[in-house]
PDB file of C-alpha atoms in Angstrom:
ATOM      1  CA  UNK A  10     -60.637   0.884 -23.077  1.00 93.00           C
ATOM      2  CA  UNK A  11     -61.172   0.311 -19.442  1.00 96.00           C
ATOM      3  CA  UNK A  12     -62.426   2.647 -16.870  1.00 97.00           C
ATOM      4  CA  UNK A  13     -63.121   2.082 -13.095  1.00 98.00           C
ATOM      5  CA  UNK A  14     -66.328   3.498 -11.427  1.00 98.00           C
ATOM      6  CA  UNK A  15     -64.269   4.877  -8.290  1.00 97.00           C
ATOM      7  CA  UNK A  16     -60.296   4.616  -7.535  1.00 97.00           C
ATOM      8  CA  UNK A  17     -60.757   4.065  -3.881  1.00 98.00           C
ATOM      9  CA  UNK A  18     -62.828   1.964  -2.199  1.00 98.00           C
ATOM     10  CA  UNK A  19     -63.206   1.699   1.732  1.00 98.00           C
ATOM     11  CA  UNK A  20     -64.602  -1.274   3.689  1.00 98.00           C
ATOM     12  CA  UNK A  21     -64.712  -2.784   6.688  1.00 97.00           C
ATOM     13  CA  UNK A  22     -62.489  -5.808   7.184  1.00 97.00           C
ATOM     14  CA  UNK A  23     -64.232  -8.372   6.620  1.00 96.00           C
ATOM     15  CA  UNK A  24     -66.849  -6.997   4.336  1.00 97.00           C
ATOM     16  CA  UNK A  25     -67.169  -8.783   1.002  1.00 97.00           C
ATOM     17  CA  UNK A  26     -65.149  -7.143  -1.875  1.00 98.00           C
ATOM     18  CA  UNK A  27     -65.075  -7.972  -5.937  1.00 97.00           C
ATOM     19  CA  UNK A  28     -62.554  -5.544  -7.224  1.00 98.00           C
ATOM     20  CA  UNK A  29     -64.522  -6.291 -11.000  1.00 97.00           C
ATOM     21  CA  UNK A  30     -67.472  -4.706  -9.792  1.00 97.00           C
ATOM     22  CA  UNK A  31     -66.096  -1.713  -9.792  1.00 98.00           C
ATOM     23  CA  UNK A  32     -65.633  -1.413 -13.549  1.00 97.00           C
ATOM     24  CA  UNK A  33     -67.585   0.757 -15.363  1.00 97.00           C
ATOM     25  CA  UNK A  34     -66.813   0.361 -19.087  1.00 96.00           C
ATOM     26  CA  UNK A  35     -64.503  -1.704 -21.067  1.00 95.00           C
ATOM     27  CA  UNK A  36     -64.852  -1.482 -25.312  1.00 94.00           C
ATOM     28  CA  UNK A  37     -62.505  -2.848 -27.905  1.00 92.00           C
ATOM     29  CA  UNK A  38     -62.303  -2.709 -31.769  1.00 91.00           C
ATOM     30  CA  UNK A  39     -63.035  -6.181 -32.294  1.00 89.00           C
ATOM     31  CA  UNK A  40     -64.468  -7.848 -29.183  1.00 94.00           C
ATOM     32  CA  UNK A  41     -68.220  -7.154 -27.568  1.00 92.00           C
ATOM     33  CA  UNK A  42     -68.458  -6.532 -24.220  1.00 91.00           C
ATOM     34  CA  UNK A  43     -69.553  -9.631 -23.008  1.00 92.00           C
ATOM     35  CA  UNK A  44     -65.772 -11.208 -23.938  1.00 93.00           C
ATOM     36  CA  UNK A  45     -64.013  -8.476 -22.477  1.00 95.00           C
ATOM     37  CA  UNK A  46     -66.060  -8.763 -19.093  1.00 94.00           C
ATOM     38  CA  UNK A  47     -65.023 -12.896 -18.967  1.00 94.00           C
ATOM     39  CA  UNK A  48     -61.080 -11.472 -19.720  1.00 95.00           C
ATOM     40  CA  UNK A  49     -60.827  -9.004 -16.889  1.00 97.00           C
ATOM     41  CA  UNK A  50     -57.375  -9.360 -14.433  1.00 97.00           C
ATOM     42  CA  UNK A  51     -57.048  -8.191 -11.307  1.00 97.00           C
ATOM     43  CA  UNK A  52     -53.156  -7.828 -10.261  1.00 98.00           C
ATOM     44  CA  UNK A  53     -51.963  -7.060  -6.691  1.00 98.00           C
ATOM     45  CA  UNK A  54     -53.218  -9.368  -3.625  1.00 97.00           C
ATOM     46  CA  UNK A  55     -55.480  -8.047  -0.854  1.00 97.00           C
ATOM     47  CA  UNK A  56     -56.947  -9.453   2.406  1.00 98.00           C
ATOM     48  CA  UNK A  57     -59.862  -8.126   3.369  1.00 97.00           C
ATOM     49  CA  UNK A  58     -59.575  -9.340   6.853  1.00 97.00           C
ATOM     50  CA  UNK A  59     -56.362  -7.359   7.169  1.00 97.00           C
ATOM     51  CA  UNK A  60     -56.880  -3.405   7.784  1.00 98.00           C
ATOM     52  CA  UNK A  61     -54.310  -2.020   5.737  1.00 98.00           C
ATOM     53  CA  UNK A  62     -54.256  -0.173   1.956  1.00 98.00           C
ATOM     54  CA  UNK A  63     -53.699  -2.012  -1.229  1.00 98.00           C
ATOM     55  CA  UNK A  64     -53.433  -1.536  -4.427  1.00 98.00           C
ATOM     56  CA  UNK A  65     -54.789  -3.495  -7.311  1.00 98.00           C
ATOM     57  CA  UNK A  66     -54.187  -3.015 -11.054  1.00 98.00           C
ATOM     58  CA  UNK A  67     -57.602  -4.260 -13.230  1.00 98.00           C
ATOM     59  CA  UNK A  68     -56.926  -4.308 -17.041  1.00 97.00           C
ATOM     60  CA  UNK A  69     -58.490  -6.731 -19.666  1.00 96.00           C
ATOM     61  CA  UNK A  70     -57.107  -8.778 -22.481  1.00 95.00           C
ATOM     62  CA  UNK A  71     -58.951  -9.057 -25.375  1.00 93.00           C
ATOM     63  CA  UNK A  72     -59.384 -12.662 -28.058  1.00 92.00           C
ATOM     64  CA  UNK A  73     -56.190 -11.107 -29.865  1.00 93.00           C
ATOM     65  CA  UNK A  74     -54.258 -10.879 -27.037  1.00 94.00           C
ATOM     66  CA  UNK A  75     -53.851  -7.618 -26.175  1.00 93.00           C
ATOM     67  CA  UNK A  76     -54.096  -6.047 -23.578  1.00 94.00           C
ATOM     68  CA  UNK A  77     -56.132  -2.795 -22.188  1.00 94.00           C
ATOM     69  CA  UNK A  78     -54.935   0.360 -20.409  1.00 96.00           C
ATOM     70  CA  UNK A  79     -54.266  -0.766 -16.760  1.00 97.00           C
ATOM     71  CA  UNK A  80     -56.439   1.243 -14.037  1.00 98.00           C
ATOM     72  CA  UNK A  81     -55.256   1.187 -10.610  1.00 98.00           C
ATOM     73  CA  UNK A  82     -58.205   0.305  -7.932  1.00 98.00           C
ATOM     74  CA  UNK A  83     -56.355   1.248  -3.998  1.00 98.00           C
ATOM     75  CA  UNK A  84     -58.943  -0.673  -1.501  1.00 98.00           C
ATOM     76  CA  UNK A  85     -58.596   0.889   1.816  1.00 98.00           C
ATOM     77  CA  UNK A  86     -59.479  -2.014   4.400  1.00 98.00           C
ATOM     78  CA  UNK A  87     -60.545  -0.094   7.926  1.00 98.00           C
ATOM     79  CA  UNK A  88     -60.585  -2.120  11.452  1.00 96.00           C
ATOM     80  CA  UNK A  89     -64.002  -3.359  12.013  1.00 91.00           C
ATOM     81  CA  UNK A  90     -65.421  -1.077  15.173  1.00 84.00           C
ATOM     82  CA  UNK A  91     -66.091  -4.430  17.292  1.00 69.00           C
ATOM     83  CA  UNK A  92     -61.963  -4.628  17.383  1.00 57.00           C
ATOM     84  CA  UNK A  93     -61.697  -1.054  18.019  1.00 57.00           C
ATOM     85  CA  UNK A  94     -64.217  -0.915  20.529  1.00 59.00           C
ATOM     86  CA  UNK A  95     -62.676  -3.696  22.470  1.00 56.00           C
ATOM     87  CA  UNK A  96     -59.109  -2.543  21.988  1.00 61.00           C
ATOM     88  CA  UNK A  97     -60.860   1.417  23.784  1.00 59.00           C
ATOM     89  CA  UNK A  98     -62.684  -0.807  26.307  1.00 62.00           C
ATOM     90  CA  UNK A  99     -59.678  -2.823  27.390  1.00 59.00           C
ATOM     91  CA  UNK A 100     -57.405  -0.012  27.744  1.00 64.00           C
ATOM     92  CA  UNK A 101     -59.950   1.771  29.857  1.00 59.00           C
ATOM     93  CA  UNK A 102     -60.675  -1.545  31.901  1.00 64.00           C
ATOM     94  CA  UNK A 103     -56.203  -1.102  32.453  1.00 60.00           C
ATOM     95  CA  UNK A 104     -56.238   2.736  33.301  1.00 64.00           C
ATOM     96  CA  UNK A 105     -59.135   2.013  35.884  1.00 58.00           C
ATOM     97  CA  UNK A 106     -57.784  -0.522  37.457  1.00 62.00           C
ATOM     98  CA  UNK A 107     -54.061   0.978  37.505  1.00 58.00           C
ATOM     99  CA  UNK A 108     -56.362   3.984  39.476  1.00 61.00           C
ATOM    100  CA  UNK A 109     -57.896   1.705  41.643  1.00 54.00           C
ATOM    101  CA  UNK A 110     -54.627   0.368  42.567  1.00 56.00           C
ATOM    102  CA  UNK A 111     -52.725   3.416  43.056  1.00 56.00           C
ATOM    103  CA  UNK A 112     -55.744   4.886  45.253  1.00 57.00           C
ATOM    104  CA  UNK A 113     -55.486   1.600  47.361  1.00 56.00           C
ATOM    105  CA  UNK A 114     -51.934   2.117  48.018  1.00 57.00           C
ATOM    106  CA  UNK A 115     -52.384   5.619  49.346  1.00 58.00           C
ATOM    107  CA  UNK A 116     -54.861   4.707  51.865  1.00 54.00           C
ATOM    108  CA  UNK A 117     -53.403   1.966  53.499  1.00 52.00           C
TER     109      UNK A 117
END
C-alpha cells in the first residue's frame, strides 16, 4: 500500500521537484520498506521550467512483481514572478509610451 503525503503540489518553475518525496508510506506482505522505496515509479512527464499542471501517477512494484495501488500526484508549476514582473513592466513601459505618443500628436 502506497499513500502520498499531499495530491497537489505547487512550485515555482524552476524550483527543484522529486515527485518520491512526497510519499508517505508504502508496506507490502512480503517486502520491507527499504525494497519498496528502491521500486517506486513515477508515470507522466513534467517540466518544471514549464508553468503548466501535470499529472503524475507514483505506484511501486514489489520483488514478486506486483504492483501497488497507483496514487495520482498533479504538480501545479506557477510562472516565476521575475517573468511576470517583466511581462507587467513591459506592458506598462507600451501603454506609457503609446500615451506619450498620442499626447505629442495633440499638441503639435
Amino acid at each position: 500500500m502506497l499513500t502520498l503525503s499531499e495530491n497537489q503540489v505547487t512550485i515555482t518553475a524552476g524550483d527543484a521537484f522529486d515527485p518520491v518525496s512526497y510519499v508517505a508510506t508504502i508496506t507490502d506482505d512480503r517486502d520491507n520498506r527499504y525494497v519498496l522505496w528502491r521500486n517506486i515509479s513515477v508515470a507522466g512527464s513534467y517540466d518544471v521550467d514549464v508553468p503548466g499542471e501535470y499529472e503524475l501517477s507514483i505506484y511501486a512494484v514489489d520483488s514478486s512483481g506486483y504492483s501497488s495501488n497507483v496514487e495520482t500526484l498533479l504538480l501545479v508549476v506557477e510562472e516565476a514572478e521575475t517573468e511576470k514582473e517583466t511581462e507587467t513592466e513591459t506592458e506598462t513601459e507600451a501603454e506609457t509610451e503609446s500615451g506619450t505618443e498620442e499626447e505629442a500628436g495633440q499638441t503639435a
